[in-house]
Coordinates of N, CA and C in Angstrom, one line a residue:
M1 N -107.1 -49.3 16.0 CA -106.8 -50.7 16.0 C -106.8 -51.2 14.6
G2 N -105.8 -51.9 14.2 CA -105.7 -52.4 12.8 C -105.5 -53.9 12.8
L3 N -105.9 -54.5 11.7 CA -105.7 -55.9 11.4 C -105.0 -56.0 10.0
V4 N -103.9 -56.6 9.9 CA -103.2 -56.8 8.6 C -103.1 -58.3 8.4
T5 N -103.7 -58.8 7.4 CA -103.6 -60.2 7.1 C -102.3 -60.4 6.3
G6 N -101.8 -61.6 6.4 CA -100.5 -61.9 5.7 C -99.4 -61.0 6.2
A7 N -99.4 -60.8 7.6 CA -98.5 -59.9 8.2 C -97.2 -60.5 8.6
S8 N -97.0 -61.8 8.3 CA -95.8 -62.5 8.8 C -94.5 -62.2 8.0
G9 N -94.7 -61.5 6.8 CA -93.5 -61.2 6.0 C -93.8 -60.3 4.9
G10 N -92.7 -59.8 4.2 CA -92.9 -59.0 3.0 C -93.7 -57.8 3.2
I11 N -94.7 -57.6 2.3 CA -95.5 -56.4 2.3 C -96.3 -56.3 3.6
G12 N -96.9 -57.4 4.1 CA -97.7 -57.3 5.3 C -96.9 -56.9 6.5
R13 N -95.7 -57.4 6.6 CA -94.8 -57.0 7.7 C -94.5 -55.5 7.7
A14 N -94.2 -55.0 6.5 CA -93.9 -53.6 6.3 C -95.1 -52.7 6.7
V15 N -96.3 -53.1 6.2 CA -97.5 -52.3 6.5 C -97.8 -52.4 8.1
A16 N -97.6 -53.5 8.7 CA -97.9 -53.6 10.1 C -96.9 -52.7 10.9
R17 N -95.7 -52.7 10.5 CA -94.7 -51.9 11.2 C -95.0 -50.4 10.9
G18 N -95.5 -50.1 9.8 CA -95.9 -48.7 9.5 C -97.1 -48.2 10.4
L19 N -98.1 -49.1 10.5 CA -99.2 -48.8 11.3 C -98.8 -48.6 12.8
A20 N -98.0 -49.6 13.3 CA -97.5 -49.5 14.7 C -96.7 -48.2 14.9
G21 N -95.9 -47.9 13.9 CA -95.1 -46.7 14.0 C -95.9 -45.4 14.1
A22 N -97.1 -45.5 13.5 CA -98.0 -44.3 13.5 C -98.9 -44.3 14.8
G23 N -98.7 -45.3 15.7 CA -99.4 -45.3 16.9 C -100.6 -46.3 17.0
A24 N -100.8 -47.1 16.0 CA -101.9 -48.1 16.0 C -101.5 -49.4 16.7
R25 N -102.4 -49.9 17.4 CA -102.3 -51.3 17.9 C -102.6 -52.2 16.7
V26 N -101.8 -53.3 16.5 CA -101.9 -54.0 15.2 C -102.1 -55.5 15.5
A27 N -103.1 -56.1 14.9 CA -103.2 -57.6 14.9 C -102.6 -58.1 13.7
L28 N -101.7 -59.1 13.9 CA -100.9 -59.6 12.8 C -101.5 -60.9 12.3
G29 N -102.3 -60.9 11.2 CA -102.9 -62.1 10.7 C -101.8 -63.0 10.0
Y30 N -101.9 -64.3 10.3 CA -100.9 -65.2 9.6 C -101.6 -66.5 9.4
G31 N -101.0 -67.3 8.5 CA -101.6 -68.6 8.2 C -100.7 -69.7 8.8
R32 N -99.6 -70.0 8.1 CA -98.8 -71.1 8.6 C -97.5 -70.6 9.3
S33 N -97.3 -69.3 9.3 CA -96.0 -68.8 9.7 C -96.0 -68.1 11.1
R34 N -96.4 -68.9 12.1 CA -96.5 -68.3 13.4 C -95.2 -67.8 13.9
E35 N -94.1 -68.5 13.7 CA -92.8 -68.0 14.1 C -92.4 -66.6 13.5
Q36 N -92.7 -66.5 12.2 CA -92.4 -65.2 11.6 C -93.3 -64.1 12.2
A37 N -94.6 -64.4 12.4 CA -95.5 -63.4 13.0 C -95.1 -63.0 14.4
D38 N -94.6 -64.0 15.2 CA -94.0 -63.7 16.5 C -92.8 -62.7 16.4
R39 N -92.0 -63.0 15.4 CA -90.8 -62.1 15.2 C -91.3 -60.7 14.9
V40 N -92.3 -60.5 14.0 CA -92.8 -59.2 13.7 C -93.4 -58.5 14.9
A41 N -94.1 -59.3 15.7 CA -94.6 -58.7 17.0 C -93.5 -58.3 17.9
E42 N -92.5 -59.1 18.0 CA -91.3 -58.7 18.8 C -90.6 -57.4 18.3
E43 N -90.5 -57.3 17.0 CA -89.9 -56.1 16.4 C -90.8 -54.8 16.8
I44 N -92.1 -55.0 16.6 CA -93.0 -53.9 16.9 C -92.9 -53.5 18.4
A45 N -92.9 -54.5 19.3 CA -92.8 -54.3 20.7 C -91.5 -53.6 21.1
H46 N -90.4 -54.1 20.4 CA -89.1 -53.5 20.7 C -89.1 -52.0 20.3
A47 N -89.9 -51.6 19.3 CA -89.9 -50.2 18.9 C -90.9 -49.4 19.7
G48 N -91.6 -50.0 20.7 CA -92.5 -49.3 21.5 C -94.0 -49.5 21.1
G49 N -94.3 -50.3 20.1 CA -95.6 -50.5 19.7 C -96.3 -51.8 20.3
E50 N -97.5 -52.0 19.9 CA -98.2 -53.2 20.4 C -98.8 -54.0 19.3
A51 N -98.5 -55.3 19.3 CA -98.9 -56.2 18.2 C -99.3 -57.5 18.7
W52 N -100.3 -58.2 18.1 CA -100.8 -59.4 18.6 C -101.0 -60.4 17.4
P53 N -100.2 -61.5 17.3 CA -100.4 -62.4 16.2 C -101.8 -63.2 16.4
V54 N -102.5 -63.3 15.3 CA -103.8 -64.0 15.3 C -103.9 -64.9 14.0
G55 N -103.8 -66.2 14.2 CA -103.8 -67.1 13.1 C -105.1 -67.4 12.5
A56 N -105.1 -67.7 11.2 CA -106.4 -68.2 10.5 C -106.0 -68.8 9.2
D57 N -106.7 -69.9 8.8 CA -106.6 -70.4 7.5 C -107.7 -69.8 6.7
L58 N -107.3 -68.8 5.9 CA -108.2 -68.0 5.1 C -108.9 -68.7 4.0
A59 N -108.5 -69.9 3.7 CA -109.2 -70.8 2.7 C -110.4 -71.3 3.3
D60 N -110.5 -71.3 4.7 CA -111.7 -71.8 5.4 C -112.8 -70.6 5.4
P61 N -114.0 -70.8 4.8 CA -114.9 -69.7 4.7 C -115.3 -69.2 6.1
E62 N -115.2 -69.9 7.2 CA -115.5 -69.4 8.5 C -114.4 -68.5 9.1
A63 N -113.2 -68.6 8.6 CA -112.0 -68.0 9.2 C -112.0 -66.5 9.2
P64 N -112.3 -65.8 8.0 CA -112.1 -64.4 8.0 C -113.0 -63.7 9.0
A65 N -114.2 -64.0 9.1 CA -115.1 -63.4 10.1 C -114.7 -63.7 11.5
A66 N -114.2 -65.0 11.7 CA -113.7 -65.3 13.1 C -112.5 -64.6 13.4
Q67 N -111.6 -64.3 12.5 CA -110.4 -63.6 12.8 C -110.8 -62.1 13.2
V68 N -111.7 -61.5 12.4 CA -112.1 -60.2 12.7 C -112.8 -60.1 14.1
A69 N -113.6 -61.1 14.4 CA -114.3 -61.2 15.7 C -113.3 -61.4 16.8
A70 N -112.2 -62.1 16.6 CA -111.2 -62.3 17.6 C -110.5 -61.0 17.9
V71 N -110.2 -60.2 16.9 CA -109.5 -58.9 17.1 C -110.5 -58.0 17.9
I72 N -111.7 -57.9 17.5 CA -112.7 -57.0 18.1 C -112.9 -57.5 19.6
G73 N -112.9 -58.8 19.8 CA -113.1 -59.3 21.2 C -111.9 -58.9 22.0
R74 N -110.7 -58.9 21.5 CA -109.5 -58.6 22.3 C -109.4 -57.1 22.5
F75 N -109.6 -56.3 21.5 CA -109.3 -54.8 21.5 C -110.6 -54.0 21.6
G76 N -111.7 -54.5 21.4 CA -113.0 -53.8 21.5 C -113.4 -53.1 20.2
R77 N -112.6 -53.0 19.2 CA -113.0 -52.4 18.0 C -112.0 -52.7 16.9
L78 N -112.3 -52.4 15.6 CA -111.4 -52.6 14.5 C -111.6 -51.4 13.6
D79 N -110.6 -50.6 13.5 CA -110.7 -49.3 12.6 C -110.1 -49.5 11.3
L80 N -109.0 -50.3 11.2 CA -108.3 -50.4 10.0 C -108.1 -51.9 9.6
L81 N -108.5 -52.2 8.4 CA -108.4 -53.6 7.9 C -107.6 -53.6 6.6
V82 N -106.5 -54.2 6.6 CA -105.6 -54.3 5.4 C -105.6 -55.8 5.0
C83 N -106.2 -56.1 3.9 CA -106.3 -57.5 3.4 C -105.2 -57.8 2.5
N84 N -104.1 -58.3 3.0 CA -102.9 -58.5 2.2 C -102.6 -59.9 1.9
A85 N -103.1 -60.9 2.7 CA -102.8 -62.3 2.5 C -103.1 -62.7 1.0
G86 N -102.2 -63.5 0.4 CA -102.5 -63.9 -0.9 C -101.8 -65.2 -1.2
V87 N -102.3 -66.0 -2.1 CA -101.7 -67.2 -2.6 C -101.7 -67.3 -4.1
G88 N -100.9 -68.2 -4.7 CA -100.9 -68.4 -6.1 C -99.7 -69.1 -6.6
E89 N -99.8 -70.4 -6.8 CA -98.6 -71.1 -7.4 C -98.5 -70.7 -8.8
R90 N -97.3 -70.5 -9.3 CA -97.1 -70.1 -10.7 C -97.5 -71.2 -11.6
R91 N -98.4 -70.9 -12.5 CA -98.9 -71.9 -13.5 C -99.3 -71.2 -14.8
D92 N -99.0 -71.9 -15.9 CA -99.5 -71.4 -17.2 C -101.0 -71.9 -17.3
W93 N -101.7 -71.4 -18.2 CA -103.2 -71.6 -18.2 C -103.5 -73.1 -18.4
P94 N -102.7 -73.9 -19.2 CA -103.2 -75.3 -19.3 C -102.9 -76.1 -18.0
D95 N -102.1 -75.6 -17.1 CA -101.7 -76.3 -15.9 C -102.5 -76.0 -14.6
V96 N -103.4 -75.0 -14.7 CA -104.1 -74.6 -13.5 C -105.2 -75.6 -13.2
T97 N -105.1 -76.2 -12.0 CA -106.0 -77.2 -11.6 C -107.2 -76.5 -10.9
L98 N -108.3 -77.3 -10.7 CA -109.4 -76.8 -10.0 C -109.0 -76.4 -8.6
D99 N -108.2 -77.1 -7.9 CA -107.7 -76.8 -6.6 C -106.9 -75.4 -6.6
D100 N -106.1 -75.3 -7.6 CA -105.4 -74.0 -7.8 C -106.3 -72.8 -7.8
W101 N -107.3 -73.0 -8.7 CA -108.3 -71.9 -8.9 C -109.1 -71.6 -7.7
E102 N -109.6 -72.7 -7.1 CA -110.5 -72.5 -5.9 C -109.7 -71.9 -4.7
R103 N -108.5 -72.3 -4.5 CA -107.7 -71.8 -3.4 C -107.4 -70.3 -3.6
A104 N -107.0 -69.9 -4.8 CA -106.7 -68.5 -5.1 C -108.0 -67.7 -4.9
M105 N -109.1 -68.1 -5.4 CA -110.3 -67.3 -5.2 C -110.7 -67.3 -3.7
A106 N -110.5 -68.3 -3.0 CA -110.9 -68.4 -1.6 C -110.0 -67.4 -0.8
V107 N -108.7 -67.5 -0.9 CA -107.8 -66.7 -0.1 C -107.7 -65.2 -0.6
N108 N -107.6 -65.0 -1.9 CA -107.3 -63.7 -2.5 C -108.6 -62.8 -2.6
L109 N -109.7 -63.5 -2.8 CA -111.0 -62.7 -3.0 C -112.1 -62.9 -2.0
R110 N -112.4 -64.2 -1.8 CA -113.5 -64.4 -0.9 C -113.2 -64.0 0.6
A111 N -112.0 -64.3 1.0 CA -111.6 -63.9 2.4 C -111.6 -62.4 2.6
P112 N -111.0 -61.6 1.7 CA -111.1 -60.2 1.9 C -112.6 -59.7 2.0
F113 N -113.5 -60.2 1.1 CA -114.9 -59.8 1.2 C -115.5 -60.2 2.6
L114 N -115.2 -61.4 3.0 CA -115.8 -61.9 4.3 C -115.3 -61.1 5.5
A115 N -114.0 -60.7 5.4 CA -113.4 -59.9 6.5 C -114.0 -58.5 6.5
A116 N -114.1 -57.9 5.3 CA -114.8 -56.6 5.2 C -116.2 -56.7 5.7
Q117 N -116.9 -57.7 5.3 CA -118.3 -57.8 5.7 C -118.5 -57.9 7.2
A118 N -117.5 -58.5 7.9 CA -117.5 -58.6 9.3 C -117.1 -57.3 10.0
A119 N -116.2 -56.6 9.3 CA -115.6 -55.4 10.0 C -116.5 -54.1 9.7
L120 N -117.1 -54.1 8.6 CA -117.8 -52.8 8.2 C -118.9 -52.4 9.1
P121 N -119.8 -53.3 9.7 CA -120.8 -52.7 10.5 C -120.3 -51.9 11.7
G122 N -119.3 -52.3 12.4 CA -118.8 -51.5 13.5 C -118.2 -50.2 13.0
M123 N -117.5 -50.2 11.8 CA -116.9 -49.0 11.3 C -118.0 -48.0 10.9
V124 N -119.1 -48.5 10.3 CA -120.2 -47.6 9.9 C -120.8 -47.1 11.1
E125 N -121.0 -47.9 12.1 CA -121.7 -47.4 13.3 C -120.9 -46.3 14.0
R126 N -119.6 -46.5 14.0 CA -118.7 -45.5 14.7 C -118.4 -44.3 13.8
G127 N -118.7 -44.4 12.5 CA -118.5 -43.2 11.6 C -117.0 -43.1 11.2
F128 N -116.3 -44.2 11.3 CA -114.9 -44.1 10.9 C -114.4 -45.5 10.5
G129 N -113.7 -45.7 9.4 CA -113.1 -47.0 9.1 C -112.2 -46.9 7.8
R130 N -111.3 -47.7 7.7 CA -110.4 -47.8 6.6 C -110.2 -49.3 6.2
I131 N -110.5 -49.6 4.9 CA -110.3 -50.9 4.4 C -109.4 -50.7 3.1
L132 N -108.3 -51.5 3.1 CA -107.4 -51.5 2.0 C -107.1 -52.9 1.5
F133 N -107.4 -53.2 0.3 CA -107.1 -54.5 -0.3 C -105.8 -54.4 -1.1
V134 N -105.0 -55.4 -0.9 CA -103.7 -55.5 -1.7 C -103.9 -56.3 -2.9
S135 N -103.9 -55.7 -4.0 CA -104.1 -56.3 -5.3 C -102.8 -56.5 -6.0
S136 N -102.8 -56.4 -7.3 CA -101.5 -56.6 -8.1 C -101.7 -56.0 -9.5
L137 N -100.6 -55.7 -10.1 CA -100.6 -55.3 -11.5 C -101.1 -56.4 -12.3
A138 N -101.1 -57.7 -11.9 CA -101.6 -58.8 -12.6 C -103.1 -58.6 -12.9
A139 N -103.8 -57.9 -12.1 CA -105.2 -57.6 -12.3 C -105.5 -56.8 -13.6
F140 N -104.5 -56.1 -14.0 CA -104.6 -55.3 -15.2 C -104.0 -56.0 -16.5
T141 N -102.9 -56.7 -16.3 CA -102.1 -57.3 -17.4 C -102.1 -58.8 -17.5
G142 N -102.6 -59.5 -16.5 CA -102.5 -60.9 -16.4 C -101.3 -61.4 -15.6
G143 N -100.2 -60.6 -15.7 CA -99.1 -60.9 -14.8 C -98.3 -62.1 -15.1
L144 N -97.6 -62.6 -14.1 CA -96.6 -63.7 -14.3 C -97.0 -65.0 -13.6
V145 N -97.9 -64.9 -12.6 CA -98.2 -66.0 -11.8 C -99.2 -67.0 -12.5
G146 N -100.3 -66.5 -13.0 CA -101.2 -67.3 -13.7 C -102.6 -66.7 -13.7
P147 N -103.5 -67.3 -14.5 CA -104.9 -66.8 -14.6 C -105.7 -66.8 -13.4
H148 N -105.4 -67.8 -12.5 CA -106.2 -67.9 -11.3 C -105.8 -66.8 -10.3
Y149 N -104.5 -66.4 -10.3 CA -104.1 -65.3 -9.4 C -104.6 -64.0 -10.0
A150 N -104.4 -63.8 -11.3 CA -104.8 -62.5 -11.9 C -106.3 -62.3 -11.8
A151 N -107.1 -63.3 -12.0 CA -108.6 -63.2 -11.9 C -109.0 -62.8 -10.5
S152 N -108.4 -63.5 -9.5 CA -108.7 -63.2 -8.1 C -108.4 -61.8 -7.7
K153 N -107.3 -61.2 -8.2 CA -106.9 -59.9 -7.9 C -107.8 -58.9 -8.6
A154 N -108.2 -59.2 -9.8 CA -109.1 -58.3 -10.6 C -110.4 -58.2 -9.9
G155 N -110.9 -59.3 -9.2 CA -112.1 -59.3 -8.5 C -112.1 -58.3 -7.3
L156 N -110.9 -58.1 -6.8 CA -110.8 -57.1 -5.7 C -111.1 -55.7 -6.1
H157 N -110.8 -55.4 -7.4 CA -111.1 -54.1 -7.9 C -112.6 -53.8 -8.0
A158 N -113.4 -54.8 -8.4 CA -114.8 -54.7 -8.4 C -115.4 -54.6 -7.0
L159 N -114.8 -55.4 -6.1 CA -115.2 -55.3 -4.7 C -115.0 -54.0 -4.1
T160 N -113.8 -53.4 -4.4 CA -113.5 -52.1 -3.9 C -114.5 -51.1 -4.4
A161 N -114.8 -51.1 -5.7 CA -115.8 -50.1 -6.2 C -117.2 -50.3 -5.6
F162 N -117.6 -51.5 -5.4 CA -118.9 -51.8 -4.9 C -119.1 -51.3 -3.5
L163 N -118.1 -51.7 -2.6 CA -118.2 -51.3 -1.2 C -118.0 -49.8 -1.0
A164 N -117.1 -49.2 -1.7 CA -116.7 -47.9 -1.4 C -117.9 -46.9 -1.5
G165 N -118.7 -47.1 -2.5 CA -119.8 -46.2 -2.7 C -120.9 -46.3 -1.7
R166 N -120.9 -47.5 -1.0 CA -122.0 -47.7 -0.1 C -121.7 -47.4 1.4
V167 N -120.4 -47.1 1.6 CA -120.1 -46.8 3.0 C -119.4 -45.4 3.1
A168 N -119.2 -44.7 2.0 CA -118.4 -43.5 2.1 C -119.1 -42.4 2.9
A169 N -120.4 -42.3 2.9 CA -121.1 -41.3 3.6 C -121.0 -41.5 5.1
A170 N -120.6 -42.8 5.5 CA -120.5 -43.1 6.9 C -119.1 -42.9 7.4
G171 N -118.2 -42.3 6.6 CA -116.8 -42.0 7.0 C -115.9 -43.2 6.9
V172 N -116.3 -44.2 6.0 CA -115.4 -45.3 5.8 C -114.9 -45.3 4.4
T173 N -113.6 -45.5 4.2 CA -113.1 -45.6 2.9 C -112.7 -47.0 2.5
V174 N -112.7 -47.3 1.2 CA -112.4 -48.6 0.7 C -111.5 -48.4 -0.5
N175 N -110.3 -48.9 -0.5 CA -109.4 -48.7 -1.6 C -108.6 -50.0 -1.8
A176 N -107.8 -50.0 -2.9 CA -106.9 -51.1 -3.2 C -105.6 -50.5 -3.7
V177 N -104.5 -51.1 -3.3 CA -103.2 -50.8 -3.9 C -102.7 -52.0 -4.7
A178 N -102.1 -51.7 -5.8 CA -101.8 -52.8 -6.8 C -100.3 -52.7 -7.1
P179 N -99.4 -53.4 -6.3 CA -98.0 -53.4 -6.5 C -97.6 -54.4 -7.6
A180 N -96.3 -54.2 -8.1 CA -95.8 -55.1 -9.0 C -94.3 -55.3 -8.8
L181 N -93.8 -56.6 -8.9 CA -92.4 -56.9 -8.8 C -91.8 -56.3 -7.6
I182 N -92.3 -56.7 -6.4 CA -91.8 -56.3 -5.1 C -90.8 -57.4 -4.6
E183 N -89.6 -57.0 -4.2 CA -88.7 -58.0 -3.8 C -89.0 -58.5 -2.4
N184 N -88.4 -59.6 -2.0 CA -88.5 -60.2 -0.6 C -90.0 -60.4 -0.2
T185 N -90.7 -61.0 -1.2 CA -92.1 -61.4 -0.9 C -92.3 -62.8 -1.3
G186 N -93.4 -63.4 -0.8 CA -93.7 -64.8 -1.2 C -93.9 -64.9 -2.7
M187 N -94.5 -63.9 -3.4 CA -94.7 -64.0 -4.8 C -93.5 -63.8 -5.6
L188 N -92.5 -63.1 -5.0 CA -91.2 -62.8 -5.7 C -90.1 -62.9 -4.7
P189 N -89.8 -64.2 -4.3 CA -88.8 -64.4 -3.2 C -87.4 -63.9 -3.4
G190 N -87.0 -63.8 -4.7 CA -85.6 -63.3 -5.0 C -85.6 -62.3 -6.1
A191 N -84.7 -61.3 -6.0 CA -84.5 -60.3 -7.0 C -83.7 -60.9 -8.2
T192 N -84.1 -60.6 -9.4 CA -83.3 -61.0 -10.6 C -83.1 -59.9 -11.5
A193 N -82.0 -59.9 -12.2 CA -81.7 -58.8 -13.2 C -82.7 -58.8 -14.3
E194 N -83.2 -60.0 -14.7 CA -84.1 -60.1 -15.8 C -85.4 -59.4 -15.4
L195 N -85.9 -59.6 -14.2 CA -87.2 -59.0 -13.8 C -87.0 -57.5 -13.6
A196 N -85.9 -57.1 -13.0 CA -85.6 -55.7 -12.8 C -85.6 -54.9 -14.1
A197 N -85.1 -55.6 -15.1 CA -84.9 -54.9 -16.4 C -86.3 -54.5 -17.0
R198 N -87.3 -55.2 -16.6 CA -88.7 -54.9 -17.1 C -89.3 -53.6 -16.5
V199 N -88.7 -53.1 -15.4 CA -89.2 -52.0 -14.7 C -88.6 -50.7 -15.2
P200 N -89.3 -49.7 -15.6 CA -88.7 -48.5 -16.1 C -87.8 -47.8 -15.1
V201 N -88.1 -47.9 -13.8 CA -87.2 -47.2 -12.8 C -85.9 -48.0 -12.6
G202 N -85.8 -49.2 -13.2 CA -84.6 -50.0 -13.2 C -84.3 -50.9 -12.1
R203 N -85.3 -51.1 -11.2 CA -85.1 -52.0 -10.1 C -86.5 -52.6 -9.7
L204 N -86.4 -53.6 -8.8 CA -87.6 -54.1 -8.2 C -88.1 -53.1 -7.0
G205 N -89.4 -53.2 -6.7 CA -89.9 -52.4 -5.6 C -89.5 -53.0 -4.3
R206 N -89.7 -52.3 -3.2 CA -89.4 -52.7 -1.9 C -90.7 -52.7 -1.1
P207 N -90.8 -53.7 -0.1 CA -92.0 -53.8 0.7 C -92.3 -52.4 1.4
E208 N -91.2 -51.8 1.9 CA -91.4 -50.5 2.6 C -92.1 -49.4 1.7
E209 N -91.8 -49.5 0.4 CA -92.4 -48.5 -0.5 C -93.9 -48.8 -0.7
V210 N -94.3 -50.1 -0.7 CA -95.7 -50.4 -0.7 C -96.4 -49.9 0.6
A211 N -95.7 -50.1 1.7 CA -96.2 -49.7 3.0 C -96.4 -48.2 3.1
D212 N -95.4 -47.4 2.5 CA -95.6 -46.0 2.4 C -96.8 -45.6 1.7
M213 N -97.1 -46.2 0.6 CA -98.3 -45.9 -0.2 C -99.5 -46.3 0.6
A214 N -99.5 -47.5 1.2 CA -100.6 -47.9 2.0 C -101.0 -46.9 3.1
M215 N -99.9 -46.5 3.8 CA -100.2 -45.5 4.9 C -100.8 -44.2 4.4
A216 N -100.3 -43.7 3.2 CA -100.9 -42.5 2.7 C -102.3 -42.7 2.3
M217 N -102.7 -43.9 1.8 CA -104.1 -44.2 1.4 C -105.0 -44.3 2.6
L218 N -104.4 -44.9 3.7 CA -105.2 -45.1 4.9 C -105.4 -43.8 5.6
R219 N -104.5 -42.8 5.5 CA -104.6 -41.6 6.2 C -105.6 -40.6 5.5
N220 N -105.9 -40.8 4.2 CA -106.6 -39.8 3.4 C -108.1 -40.1 3.4
P221 N -108.9 -39.2 4.1 CA -110.3 -39.5 4.2 C -111.1 -39.2 2.9
Y222 N -110.4 -38.6 1.9 CA -111.1 -38.2 0.7 C -110.8 -39.1 -0.5
L223 N -110.0 -40.1 -0.2 CA -109.7 -41.1 -1.2 C -110.5 -42.4 -1.0
T224 N -111.4 -42.7 -1.9 CA -112.1 -44.0 -1.7 C -112.5 -44.5 -3.1
G225 N -112.7 -45.8 -3.2 CA -113.1 -46.4 -4.4 C -112.0 -46.4 -5.5
K226 N -110.7 -46.3 -5.1 CA -109.6 -46.2 -6.0 C -108.7 -47.4 -5.9
V227 N -108.1 -47.7 -7.1 CA -107.0 -48.7 -7.1 C -105.8 -47.9 -7.6
V228 N -104.8 -47.9 -6.7 CA -103.5 -47.2 -7.0 C -102.4 -48.2 -7.4
L229 N -101.9 -48.0 -8.6 CA -100.8 -48.8 -9.1 C -99.5 -48.4 -8.5
L230 N -98.7 -49.3 -8.1 CA -97.3 -49.0 -7.6 C -96.4 -50.0 -8.3
D231 N -95.9 -49.6 -9.5 CA -95.3 -50.6 -10.4 C -94.0 -50.1 -11.0
G232 N -93.4 -49.0 -10.5 CA -92.2 -48.5 -11.1 C -92.3 -48.0 -12.5
G233 N -93.6 -47.7 -12.9 CA -93.8 -47.2 -14.3 C -94.1 -48.3 -15.3
M234 N -94.4 -49.5 -14.9 CA -94.6 -50.6 -15.9 C -95.8 -50.5 -16.7
Y235 N -96.9 -49.9 -16.1 CA -98.2 -49.9 -16.8 C -98.9 -48.6 -16.7
P236 N -99.5 -48.1 -17.7 CA -99.4 -48.6 -19.1 C -98.1 -48.1 -19.8
R237 N -97.6 -48.9 -20.6 CA -96.4 -48.6 -21.4 C -96.7 -48.8 -22.9

């Protein structure tokens, strides 16, 4: 049983479809996009899988644990947690407001921790679990969105390292994948030649390619405490 936050489009949708294709039942976490989450659930059901949309405002500190509890209440367990939901209005450093900063930290960093905190006890007790945080190249370079976004994603790397070493012996892995310049996502809604020219492979990434990497990381029981860059060769250069 898996939960993918931010599953209503882009990377989350691709990861959810990958998990369902591998035989997992999938809870589709969404914020404001219930219609899109319903469409993803319908796509998965049409392909023979099982998916259940479960909404939450992850800026609310009570929401992440409540979302995990709702999934466990419906399906009896949670084995796979993919924290993909993220926010970040594009801002230069002088223009970042306190609200911008607090919301980015709440959704991008606090919510993944609180979700993991709620999910880990059951995983440790059963001797199996997978947690994957979706970070960004911005955590290494500062990126394009702004300091609030970059700092929140960098925090995920420290969180990954801290949690991984404490649950590895119980059969639980904790990793992060850090994509960059992925087309058809909320952070990069449209492809542009200017952005593609920055990527050594000569194009933007695709959500399905992030999902492929996520699936490989979730399958591997010997990979933990790692951040894997998926950036078309952008960093380091």
